[in-house]
Amino acid sequence: MTGSAAGGPPAGAGPTDTDWAAAVAAVRGLPATARVLLICHVNPDGDALGSMLGFGLGLRRLGVRQLQATFPGPPEVPEPFRWLPGSDLLVAQDDAYPDPDLVICFDAASESRLGDLVDRLDKAGTALVLDHHASNTGFGGIHLVDPHAAATSVVALGLLDRLGVALDAEIAACLYVALSTDTGSFRFEATTPAVHELAARLLATGIRPGEISRQIFDTRPFGAVRLFGEVLGRARLEPAAAAGHGLVWTYATRDDLARHDQPAYVLEALIDSVRCTAEADVSCVVKQAGDAEWAVSLRSKGAVDVSRVATVLGGGGHRFAAGFTGRGTVDEVVERIRAELSGALLPA
Protein backbone atom coordinates (compact mmCIF):
# COMPACT_ATOMS: atom_id res chain seq x y z
CA MET A 1 0.00 0.00 0.00
CA THR A 2 2.03 2.96 -1.24
CA GLY A 3 1.20 6.57 -1.85
CA SER A 4 -2.13 8.11 -0.93
CA ALA A 5 -5.08 9.88 -2.44
CA ALA A 6 -3.06 13.06 -2.24
CA GLY A 7 0.06 11.44 -3.69
CA GLY A 8 2.02 11.44 -0.43
CA PRO A 9 2.90 14.26 1.95
CA PRO A 10 3.84 17.59 0.36
CA ALA A 11 7.55 18.36 0.56
CA GLY A 12 8.28 20.40 3.68
CA ALA A 13 4.68 20.46 4.88
CA GLY A 14 3.23 18.91 8.00
CA PRO A 15 -0.01 16.95 8.37
CA THR A 16 -3.20 18.70 7.27
CA ASP A 17 -6.47 18.68 9.17
CA THR A 18 -7.63 16.05 6.69
CA ASP A 19 -4.62 13.86 7.49
CA TRP A 20 -5.26 14.11 11.23
CA ALA A 21 -8.94 13.35 10.75
CA ALA A 22 -8.15 10.29 8.62
CA ALA A 23 -5.72 8.99 11.26
CA VAL A 24 -8.23 9.49 14.07
CA ALA A 25 -10.95 7.75 12.04
CA ALA A 26 -8.63 4.81 11.31
CA VAL A 27 -8.09 4.24 15.02
CA ARG A 28 -11.58 5.12 16.24
CA GLY A 29 -13.19 2.94 13.58
CA LEU A 30 -11.43 -0.25 14.65
CA PRO A 31 -13.76 -3.11 15.60
CA ALA A 32 -13.26 -4.75 18.98
CA THR A 33 -11.55 -7.74 17.37
CA ALA A 34 -9.10 -5.69 15.31
CA ARG A 35 -5.43 -6.66 15.25
CA VAL A 36 -3.11 -3.68 15.37
CA LEU A 37 0.59 -3.95 14.55
CA LEU A 38 3.05 -1.20 15.43
CA ILE A 39 6.37 -1.20 13.53
CA CYS A 40 9.45 0.99 13.93
CA HIS A 41 12.64 1.03 11.90
CA VAL A 42 15.53 -1.41 11.92
CA ASN A 43 18.14 -0.87 14.67
CA PRO A 44 15.60 1.16 16.67
CA ASP A 45 16.75 4.22 18.57
CA GLY A 46 15.09 6.10 21.40
CA ASP A 47 12.65 8.01 19.21
CA ALA A 48 11.56 4.91 17.30
CA LEU A 49 11.02 2.76 20.40
CA GLY A 50 9.74 5.54 22.64
CA SER A 51 7.21 6.81 20.11
CA MET A 52 6.00 3.31 19.26
CA LEU A 53 5.66 2.07 22.85
CA GLY A 54 4.20 5.33 24.15
CA PHE A 55 1.57 5.27 21.42
CA GLY A 56 0.95 1.57 22.06
CA LEU A 57 0.21 2.32 25.70
CA GLY A 58 -2.23 4.99 24.51
CA LEU A 59 -4.00 2.47 22.26
CA ARG A 60 -4.22 0.10 25.19
CA ARG A 61 -5.88 2.89 27.18
CA LEU A 62 -8.43 3.18 24.35
CA GLY A 63 -9.29 -0.50 24.73
CA VAL A 64 -7.28 -2.03 21.88
CA ARG A 65 -6.50 -5.56 23.05
CA GLN A 66 -4.99 -7.36 20.05
CA LEU A 67 -1.92 -5.18 19.88
CA GLN A 68 1.71 -5.94 19.02
CA ALA A 69 4.85 -3.87 18.54
CA THR A 70 7.90 -5.01 16.58
CA PHE A 71 10.89 -4.01 14.47
CA PRO A 72 12.90 -5.77 11.74
CA GLY A 73 15.97 -7.83 12.53
CA PRO A 74 17.04 -9.61 15.72
CA PRO A 75 14.55 -8.96 18.56
CA GLU A 76 17.18 -7.36 20.80
CA VAL A 77 16.23 -4.08 22.43
CA PRO A 78 19.27 -1.93 23.30
CA GLU A 79 20.01 -2.10 27.01
CA PRO A 80 19.34 1.61 27.70
CA PHE A 81 15.73 1.17 26.50
CA ARG A 82 14.79 -2.19 28.00
CA TRP A 83 13.09 -0.59 30.99
CA LEU A 84 10.63 1.38 28.85
CA PRO A 85 6.97 0.94 29.81
CA GLY A 86 5.05 -0.99 27.18
CA SER A 87 7.94 -3.34 26.41
CA ASP A 88 5.57 -6.25 26.99
CA LEU A 89 3.98 -5.33 23.64
CA LEU A 90 7.16 -6.26 21.77
CA VAL A 91 7.31 -9.44 19.70
CA ALA A 92 9.90 -10.82 17.28
CA GLN A 93 9.21 -10.00 13.63
CA ASP A 94 8.44 -13.65 12.86
CA ASP A 95 5.69 -13.61 15.51
CA ALA A 96 4.07 -10.38 14.33
CA TYR A 97 0.53 -10.45 12.91
CA PRO A 98 0.88 -11.46 9.24
CA ASP A 99 -2.20 -9.51 8.09
CA PRO A 100 -3.16 -6.88 10.68
CA ASP A 101 -6.25 -4.73 10.36
CA LEU A 102 -4.17 -1.63 11.04
CA VAL A 103 -0.41 -1.19 10.81
CA ILE A 104 1.22 1.94 12.21
CA CYS A 105 4.83 2.76 11.29
CA PHE A 106 7.02 4.97 13.48
CA ASP A 107 10.12 6.99 12.61
CA ALA A 108 10.78 5.21 9.28
CA ALA A 109 11.53 7.50 6.34
CA SER A 110 11.19 4.76 3.73
CA GLU A 111 9.90 1.23 3.25
CA SER A 112 13.48 -0.05 3.18
CA ARG A 113 13.79 0.81 6.87
CA LEU A 114 11.09 -1.77 7.65
CA GLY A 115 13.14 -4.73 6.40
CA ASP A 116 11.24 -8.00 6.13
CA LEU A 117 8.19 -6.40 7.78
CA VAL A 118 7.48 -4.27 4.72
CA ASP A 119 5.00 -6.86 3.44
CA ARG A 120 2.64 -5.95 6.30
CA LEU A 121 1.92 -2.65 4.53
CA ASP A 122 0.21 -4.42 1.65
CA LYS A 123 -1.47 -7.03 3.83
CA ALA A 124 -2.91 -4.53 6.33
CA GLY A 125 -6.38 -3.10 5.99
CA THR A 126 -4.94 0.38 6.66
CA ALA A 127 -1.34 1.63 6.87
CA LEU A 128 -0.64 4.74 8.94
CA VAL A 129 2.80 6.41 8.96
CA LEU A 130 4.04 8.66 11.77
CA ASP A 131 7.37 10.32 11.04
CA HIS A 132 9.37 13.55 11.08
CA HIS A 133 11.99 12.98 8.38
CA ALA A 134 11.97 15.47 5.49
CA SER A 135 13.24 12.61 3.31
CA ASN A 136 10.11 10.51 3.94
CA THR A 137 9.12 8.86 0.66
CA GLY A 138 5.36 9.00 1.19
CA PHE A 139 4.83 5.26 1.62
CA GLY A 140 1.76 3.92 3.37
CA GLY A 141 -1.84 5.02 3.15
CA ILE A 142 -2.33 7.78 5.74
CA HIS A 143 0.57 10.14 6.40
CA LEU A 144 1.31 12.06 9.57
CA VAL A 145 4.74 13.29 8.52
CA ASP A 146 5.96 16.54 10.03
CA PRO A 147 9.53 17.50 9.04
CA HIS A 148 9.32 20.45 11.43
CA ALA A 149 8.78 18.19 14.45
CA ALA A 150 11.84 17.61 16.63
CA ALA A 151 10.99 13.92 16.97
CA THR A 152 8.39 11.40 15.85
CA SER A 153 7.15 11.46 19.45
CA VAL A 154 5.80 14.96 18.81
CA VAL A 155 3.60 13.54 16.05
CA ALA A 156 2.62 10.56 18.21
CA LEU A 157 1.52 12.83 21.04
CA GLY A 158 -0.42 15.00 18.61
CA LEU A 159 -2.43 11.96 17.56
CA LEU A 160 -2.92 10.77 21.14
CA ASP A 161 -4.27 14.21 22.03
CA ARG A 162 -6.73 14.09 19.15
CA LEU A 163 -7.80 10.61 20.24
CA GLY A 164 -8.54 11.93 23.72
CA VAL A 165 -5.85 9.86 25.48
CA ALA A 166 -4.73 11.53 28.71
CA LEU A 167 -1.01 11.48 29.47
CA ASP A 168 0.15 9.32 32.35
CA ALA A 169 3.67 8.73 33.66
CA GLU A 170 4.23 5.57 31.59
CA ILE A 171 3.26 7.15 28.28
CA ALA A 172 5.20 10.29 29.21
CA ALA A 173 8.37 8.33 30.04
CA CYS A 174 8.36 6.74 26.59
CA LEU A 175 7.74 10.03 24.81
CA TYR A 176 10.32 11.87 26.92
CA VAL A 177 12.99 9.30 26.00
CA ALA A 178 12.03 9.76 22.35
CA LEU A 179 12.15 13.55 22.54
CA SER A 180 15.36 13.79 24.55
CA THR A 181 17.30 11.33 22.40
CA ASP A 182 16.39 12.90 19.06
CA THR A 183 17.26 16.39 20.33
CA GLY A 184 20.58 15.21 21.76
CA SER A 185 19.35 15.82 25.30
CA PHE A 186 17.93 19.16 24.11
CA ARG A 187 21.23 20.33 22.56
CA PHE A 188 20.47 20.13 18.83
CA GLU A 189 19.08 22.81 16.50
CA ALA A 190 15.60 21.26 16.58
CA THR A 191 15.26 22.27 20.25
CA THR A 192 12.71 25.09 20.13
CA PRO A 193 10.55 26.76 22.79
CA ALA A 194 7.77 24.37 21.77
CA VAL A 195 10.08 21.41 22.47
CA HIS A 196 10.76 22.66 25.99
CA GLU A 197 7.05 23.27 26.52
CA LEU A 198 6.34 19.70 25.47
CA ALA A 199 9.09 18.40 27.76
CA ALA A 200 7.55 20.36 30.62
CA ARG A 201 4.18 18.79 29.90
CA LEU A 202 5.74 15.32 30.02
CA LEU A 203 7.65 16.10 33.22
CA ALA A 204 4.44 17.28 34.87
CA THR A 205 3.27 13.64 34.96
CA GLY A 206 5.92 12.93 37.60
CA ILE A 207 8.62 11.23 35.55
CA ARG A 208 12.19 11.72 36.78
CA PRO A 209 14.44 13.27 34.10
CA GLY A 210 17.67 12.75 36.03
CA GLU A 211 17.09 9.03 36.37
CA ILE A 212 16.00 8.71 32.74
CA SER A 213 19.05 10.63 31.49
CA ARG A 214 21.45 8.49 33.50
CA GLN A 215 20.00 5.33 31.99
CA ILE A 216 19.90 6.67 28.44
CA PHE A 217 23.00 8.86 28.16
CA ASP A 218 25.35 8.21 31.08
CA THR A 219 25.52 4.45 31.60
CA ARG A 220 27.84 2.24 29.55
CA PRO A 221 29.60 -1.10 30.22
CA PHE A 222 33.35 -0.91 30.76
CA GLY A 223 33.78 -3.15 27.70
CA ALA A 224 32.05 -0.47 25.62
CA VAL A 225 34.38 2.19 27.04
CA ARG A 226 37.39 0.11 25.95
CA LEU A 227 35.77 -0.50 22.54
CA PHE A 228 35.17 3.21 22.03
CA GLY A 229 38.79 3.94 22.87
CA GLU A 230 40.03 1.49 20.26
CA VAL A 231 37.65 2.67 17.53
CA LEU A 232 38.31 6.36 18.24
CA GLY A 233 42.01 5.62 18.07
CA ARG A 234 41.67 4.80 14.35
CA ALA A 235 39.65 7.92 13.50
CA ARG A 236 40.85 9.86 10.46
CA LEU A 237 40.57 13.59 9.83
CA GLU A 238 40.31 14.92 6.27
CA PRO A 239 40.36 18.73 6.46
CA ALA A 240 40.01 19.20 2.68
CA ALA A 241 36.83 17.12 2.38
CA ALA A 242 33.41 18.76 1.95
CA ALA A 243 34.98 21.70 0.08
CA GLY A 244 37.28 22.44 2.97
CA HIS A 245 34.73 22.07 5.76
CA GLY A 246 36.32 18.82 6.86
CA LEU A 247 35.36 15.20 7.42
CA VAL A 248 36.21 13.00 10.39
CA TRP A 249 35.41 9.31 10.25
CA THR A 250 36.09 5.97 11.84
CA TYR A 251 34.82 2.43 11.60
CA ALA A 252 34.05 -0.59 13.77
CA THR A 253 33.93 -4.25 12.78
CA ARG A 254 32.14 -7.26 14.15
CA ASP A 255 35.52 -8.50 15.34
CA ASP A 256 35.87 -5.33 17.43
CA LEU A 257 32.54 -6.07 19.08
CA ALA A 258 33.45 -9.70 19.72
CA ARG A 259 36.86 -8.80 21.15
CA HIS A 260 35.22 -6.54 23.74
CA ASP A 261 32.14 -8.78 24.17
CA GLN A 262 29.73 -6.01 23.22
CA PRO A 263 26.43 -6.00 21.26
CA ALA A 264 26.18 -3.92 18.11
CA TYR A 265 23.83 -1.31 19.58
CA VAL A 266 26.53 0.15 21.86
CA LEU A 267 28.08 1.72 18.76
CA GLU A 268 25.06 3.96 18.22
CA ALA A 269 26.42 6.41 20.79
CA LEU A 270 29.90 6.54 19.21
CA ILE A 271 28.97 9.24 16.70
CA ASP A 272 28.59 11.75 19.55
CA SER A 273 32.26 11.30 20.46
CA VAL A 274 33.35 11.67 16.84
CA ARG A 275 31.22 14.70 15.97
CA CYS A 276 32.88 16.91 18.59
CA THR A 277 36.01 17.18 16.39
CA ALA A 278 36.62 20.92 15.97
CA GLU A 279 38.27 20.66 12.56
CA ALA A 280 35.44 18.85 10.79
CA ASP A 281 31.88 19.82 9.92
CA VAL A 282 30.92 16.28 8.89
CA SER A 283 31.41 13.24 11.09
CA CYS A 284 30.87 9.63 10.12
CA VAL A 285 30.89 6.24 11.83
CA VAL A 286 30.86 3.11 9.65
CA LYS A 287 29.67 0.01 11.55
CA GLN A 288 29.89 -3.49 10.13
CA ALA A 289 26.47 -5.09 9.84
CA GLY A 290 27.35 -8.13 7.72
CA ASP A 291 29.80 -9.39 5.15
CA ALA A 292 30.69 -6.31 3.10
CA GLU A 293 27.69 -4.49 4.62
CA TRP A 294 27.95 -1.39 6.81
CA ALA A 295 25.52 0.77 8.77
CA VAL A 296 26.63 4.37 8.31
CA SER A 297 25.84 7.29 10.63
CA LEU A 298 26.40 10.84 9.37
CA ARG A 299 26.31 14.13 11.27
CA SER A 300 26.82 17.75 10.24
CA LYS A 301 27.41 20.93 12.23
CA GLY A 302 25.65 23.06 9.62
CA ALA A 303 27.73 23.38 6.46
CA VAL A 304 26.56 20.16 4.79
CA ASP A 305 23.11 18.61 4.35
CA VAL A 306 23.98 15.01 5.18
CA SER A 307 20.43 13.86 4.37
CA ARG A 308 21.19 14.64 0.72
CA VAL A 309 24.29 12.47 0.92
CA ALA A 310 22.42 9.64 2.64
CA THR A 311 19.48 9.79 0.23
CA VAL A 312 21.73 9.51 -2.82
CA LEU A 313 23.38 6.49 -1.20
CA GLY A 314 20.07 4.76 -0.43
CA GLY A 315 19.21 6.09 3.02
CA GLY A 316 17.74 9.26 4.47
CA GLY A 317 17.37 11.41 7.54
CA HIS A 318 17.66 15.06 8.48
CA ARG A 319 19.94 17.87 7.30
CA PHE A 320 22.27 17.42 10.25
CA ALA A 321 21.74 13.71 11.08
CA ALA A 322 21.27 10.92 8.56
CA GLY A 323 22.31 7.40 7.68
CA PHE A 324 22.34 4.66 5.09
CA THR A 325 23.48 1.08 4.50
CA GLY A 326 26.71 0.83 2.51
CA ARG A 327 28.20 -2.16 0.72
CA GLY A 328 31.77 -3.03 -0.18
CA THR A 329 34.91 -2.28 1.82
CA VAL A 330 35.16 0.50 4.40
CA ASP A 331 37.31 2.55 2.05
CA GLU A 332 34.80 2.13 -0.78
CA VAL A 333 31.91 3.24 1.43
CA VAL A 334 33.82 6.30 2.69
CA GLU A 335 34.89 7.20 -0.85
CA ARG A 336 31.22 7.30 -1.91
CA ILE A 337 30.46 9.62 0.99
CA ARG A 338 33.46 11.82 0.21
CA ALA A 339 32.35 12.13 -3.41
CA GLU A 340 28.89 13.42 -2.43
CA LEU A 341 29.85 15.96 0.25
CA SER A 342 30.69 18.92 -1.98
CA GLY A 343 27.35 18.62 -3.76
CA ALA A 344 25.47 18.76 -0.48
CA LEU A 345 26.77 22.09 0.84
CA LEU A 346 24.19 24.33 2.44
CA PRO A 347 24.04 28.07 1.64
CA ALA A 348 26.38 30.08 3.82
XYZ file of C-alpha atoms in Angstrom:
348
model
C 0.000 0.000 0.000
C 2.034 2.962 -1.237
C 1.195 6.566 -1.851
C -2.132 8.113 -0.930
C -5.081 9.881 -2.435
C -3.056 13.061 -2.239
C 0.065 11.442 -3.692
C 2.025 11.440 -0.432
C 2.899 14.255 1.947
C 3.836 17.590 0.365
C 7.548 18.358 0.557
C 8.284 20.401 3.682
C 4.684 20.461 4.883
C 3.229 18.912 7.999
C -0.014 16.948 8.372
C -3.197 18.702 7.267
C -6.468 18.683 9.168
C -7.633 16.052 6.686
C -4.619 13.862 7.494
C -5.255 14.113 11.226
C -8.939 13.348 10.754
C -8.154 10.286 8.624
C -5.724 8.986 11.255
C -8.233 9.491 14.074
C -10.950 7.745 12.041
C -8.626 4.808 11.313
C -8.090 4.237 15.023
C -11.584 5.116 16.237
C -13.190 2.936 13.580
C -11.425 -0.255 14.647
C -13.759 -3.115 15.596
C -13.264 -4.749 18.984
C -11.545 -7.744 17.372
C -9.103 -5.688 15.307
C -5.434 -6.664 15.248
C -3.106 -3.676 15.368
C 0.595 -3.949 14.551
C 3.051 -1.195 15.432
C 6.368 -1.196 13.533
C 9.446 0.991 13.930
C 12.636 1.034 11.903
C 15.529 -1.415 11.916
C 18.137 -0.868 14.670
C 15.603 1.156 16.665
C 16.750 4.219 18.568
C 15.094 6.103 21.405
C 12.655 8.008 19.211
C 11.561 4.909 17.301
C 11.018 2.764 20.402
C 9.738 5.543 22.638
C 7.208 6.814 20.108
C 6.002 3.313 19.263
C 5.659 2.070 22.849
C 4.201 5.329 24.146
C 1.569 5.267 21.416
C 0.953 1.572 22.063
C 0.206 2.323 25.700
C -2.228 4.988 24.506
C -4.002 2.472 22.263
C -4.222 0.099 25.193
C -5.883 2.888 27.181
C -8.426 3.180 24.355
C -9.288 -0.497 24.726
C -7.283 -2.033 21.884
C -6.503 -5.562 23.052
C -4.989 -7.356 20.049
C -1.916 -5.182 19.884
C 1.709 -5.940 19.016
C 4.855 -3.869 18.536
C 7.897 -5.009 16.579
C 10.885 -4.010 14.465
C 12.901 -5.773 11.744
C 15.970 -7.828 12.533
C 17.039 -9.608 15.721
C 14.554 -8.956 18.557
C 17.179 -7.359 20.795
C 16.226 -4.077 22.435
C 19.270 -1.928 23.295
C 20.013 -2.104 27.011
C 19.336 1.611 27.704
C 15.727 1.171 26.505
C 14.789 -2.194 28.003
C 13.089 -0.594 30.994
C 10.628 1.379 28.851
C 6.968 0.945 29.807
C 5.047 -0.989 27.185
C 7.937 -3.336 26.411
C 5.574 -6.254 26.990
C 3.982 -5.330 23.641
C 7.165 -6.262 21.775
C 7.309 -9.443 19.702
C 9.897 -10.821 17.280
C 9.210 -9.996 13.632
C 8.436 -13.651 12.861
C 5.695 -13.613 15.510
C 4.067 -10.380 14.326
C 0.534 -10.448 12.907
C 0.879 -11.461 9.235
C -2.200 -9.513 8.094
C -3.161 -6.878 10.681
C -6.248 -4.733 10.356
C -4.175 -1.633 11.041
C -0.406 -1.194 10.815
C 1.216 1.940 12.211
C 4.830 2.757 11.294
C 7.021 4.970 13.480
C 10.123 6.995 12.608
C 10.776 5.213 9.282
C 11.526 7.499 6.336
C 11.185 4.762 3.725
C 9.903 1.232 3.249
C 13.479 -0.046 3.178
C 13.792 0.810 6.867
C 11.090 -1.774 7.648
C 13.140 -4.730 6.402
C 11.242 -7.998 6.128
C 8.192 -6.396 7.784
C 7.477 -4.266 4.724
C 4.997 -6.860 3.439
C 2.643 -5.949 6.297
C 1.924 -2.649 4.525
C 0.208 -4.422 1.646
C -1.469 -7.026 3.834
C -2.910 -4.531 6.326
C -6.379 -3.095 5.986
C -4.942 0.378 6.656
C -1.345 1.628 6.873
C -0.644 4.742 8.942
C 2.796 6.407 8.958
C 4.038 8.662 11.775
C 7.367 10.315 11.042
C 9.369 13.547 11.085
C 11.986 12.983 8.376
C 11.971 15.465 5.493
C 13.240 12.606 3.308
C 10.113 10.505 3.942
C 9.124 8.865 0.659
C 5.358 9.001 1.195
C 4.831 5.264 1.619
C 1.761 3.921 3.372
C -1.843 5.019 3.147
C -2.330 7.779 5.744
C 0.575 10.139 6.399
C 1.312 12.061 9.574
C 4.738 13.287 8.515
C 5.958 16.544 10.027
C 9.534 17.497 9.043
C 9.319 20.453 11.428
C 8.779 18.194 14.447
C 11.841 17.607 16.630
C 10.985 13.918 16.969
C 8.390 11.403 15.854
C 7.147 11.456 19.448
C 5.803 14.965 18.808
C 3.603 13.543 16.047
C 2.616 10.562 18.206
C 1.518 12.826 21.043
C -0.417 15.000 18.614
C -2.434 11.965 17.562
C -2.916 10.767 21.138
C -4.272 14.209 22.030
C -6.735 14.089 19.147
C -7.802 10.613 20.244
C -8.540 11.934 23.718
C -5.855 9.861 25.484
C -4.732 11.534 28.711
C -1.006 11.485 29.474
C 0.151 9.320 32.348
C 3.674 8.728 33.662
C 4.228 5.572 31.589
C 3.256 7.155 28.279
C 5.204 10.294 29.207
C 8.365 8.327 30.042
C 8.356 6.743 26.591
C 7.738 10.031 24.808
C 10.318 11.870 26.916
C 12.990 9.304 25.996
C 12.035 9.762 22.347
C 12.154 13.545 22.539
C 15.359 13.792 24.546
C 17.304 11.329 22.399
C 16.389 12.899 19.056
C 17.256 16.390 20.325
C 20.583 15.209 21.759
C 19.355 15.817 25.300
C 17.930 19.162 24.113
C 21.231 20.333 22.562
C 20.474 20.132 18.827
C 19.080 22.811 16.499
C 15.602 21.256 16.579
C 15.259 22.271 20.249
C 12.707 25.091 20.130
C 10.554 26.762 22.789
C 7.772 24.369 21.774
C 10.082 21.409 22.475
C 10.760 22.663 25.991
C 7.053 23.271 26.523
C 6.343 19.698 25.467
C 9.087 18.400 27.759
C 7.546 20.362 30.622
C 4.175 18.787 29.896
C 5.737 15.315 30.023
C 7.646 16.102 33.217
C 4.436 17.281 34.865
C 3.272 13.642 34.963
C 5.922 12.933 37.600
C 8.618 11.228 35.550
C 12.194 11.724 36.780
C 14.436 13.268 34.102
C 17.671 12.755 36.034
C 17.095 9.033 36.367
C 16.005 8.709 32.741
C 19.051 10.634 31.495
C 21.445 8.491 33.501
C 19.996 5.333 31.986
C 19.898 6.673 28.439
C 23.000 8.858 28.160
C 25.348 8.208 31.076
C 25.522 4.451 31.595
C 27.839 2.238 29.551
C 29.601 -1.100 30.224
C 33.354 -0.915 30.756
C 33.785 -3.147 27.700
C 32.052 -0.473 25.618
C 34.383 2.187 27.039
C 37.390 0.113 25.948
C 35.772 -0.502 22.538
C 35.168 3.214 22.033
C 38.793 3.943 22.870
C 40.032 1.490 20.259
C 37.655 2.670 17.526
C 38.313 6.363 18.242
C 42.012 5.619 18.066
C 41.671 4.802 14.351
C 39.654 7.919 13.498
C 40.847 9.855 10.458
C 40.574 13.585 9.832
C 40.311 14.918 6.265
C 40.356 18.735 6.462
C 40.010 19.203 2.684
C 36.832 17.122 2.378
C 33.410 18.761 1.953
C 34.977 21.700 0.084
C 37.284 22.436 2.971
C 34.733 22.069 5.763
C 36.316 18.820 6.858
C 35.360 15.202 7.419
C 36.215 12.999 10.387
C 35.414 9.306 10.255
C 36.087 5.968 11.844
C 34.817 2.429 11.603
C 34.053 -0.590 13.775
C 33.935 -4.247 12.783
C 32.141 -7.257 14.151
C 35.522 -8.501 15.340
C 35.868 -5.333 17.427
C 32.540 -6.067 19.077
C 33.445 -9.696 19.723
C 36.859 -8.795 21.154
C 35.219 -6.543 23.743
C 32.142 -8.775 24.167
C 29.730 -6.007 23.223
C 26.427 -6.001 21.263
C 26.184 -3.917 18.110
C 23.832 -1.314 19.576
C 26.527 0.149 21.861
C 28.082 1.717 18.763
C 25.056 3.964 18.216
C 26.425 6.412 20.792
C 29.897 6.539 19.210
C 28.970 9.238 16.700
C 28.590 11.751 19.550
C 32.260 11.303 20.461
C 33.354 11.666 16.835
C 31.222 14.696 15.971
C 32.879 16.911 18.594
C 36.008 17.179 16.388
C 36.615 20.918 15.968
C 38.272 20.665 12.561
C 35.437 18.847 10.786
C 31.885 19.822 9.921
C 30.919 16.284 8.889
C 31.412 13.238 11.090
C 30.872 9.627 10.122
C 30.893 6.241 11.830
C 30.858 3.107 9.655
C 29.667 0.010 11.554
C 29.894 -3.486 10.132
C 26.466 -5.091 9.838
C 27.347 -8.131 7.718
C 29.800 -9.388 5.145
C 30.686 -6.307 3.104
C 27.688 -4.491 4.618
C 27.950 -1.392 6.809
C 25.520 0.770 8.769
C 26.630 4.374 8.307
C 25.837 7.285 10.634
C 26.398 10.838 9.368
C 26.306 14.130 11.268
C 26.824 17.754 10.238
C 27.414 20.927 12.225
C 25.654 23.065 9.622
C 27.732 23.381 6.456
C 26.560 20.160 4.789
C 23.108 18.614 4.348
C 23.975 15.013 5.181
C 20.429 13.859 4.372
C 21.187 14.639 0.716
C 24.289 12.468 0.921
C 22.416 9.643 2.641
C 19.477 9.789 0.227
C 21.733 9.514 -2.818
C 23.379 6.492 -1.196
C 20.075 4.757 -0.431
C 19.215 6.085 3.021
C 17.741 9.261 4.467
C 17.370 11.412 7.541
C 17.660 15.064 8.478
C 19.937 17.868 7.305
C 22.266 17.416 10.249
C 21.740 13.713 11.085
C 21.272 10.916 8.562
C 22.315 7.402 7.676
C 22.336 4.658 5.087
C 23.482 1.080 4.495
C 26.712 0.827 2.510
C 28.204 -2.159 0.721
C 31.772 -3.031 -0.181
C 34.910 -2.276 1.818
C 35.156 0.498 4.400
C 37.314 2.549 2.049
C 34.803 2.131 -0.776
C 31.910 3.243 1.432
C 33.821 6.298 2.692
C 34.891 7.204 -0.845
C 31.218 7.300 -1.908
C 30.461 9.617 0.991
C 33.462 11.816 0.214
C 32.349 12.134 -3.412
C 28.891 13.423 -2.430
C 29.848 15.957 0.246
C 30.687 18.923 -1.979
C 27.348 18.616 -3.760
C 25.471 18.759 -0.476
C 26.772 22.087 0.843
C 24.187 24.332 2.441
C 24.040 28.068 1.639
C 26.380 30.079 3.817
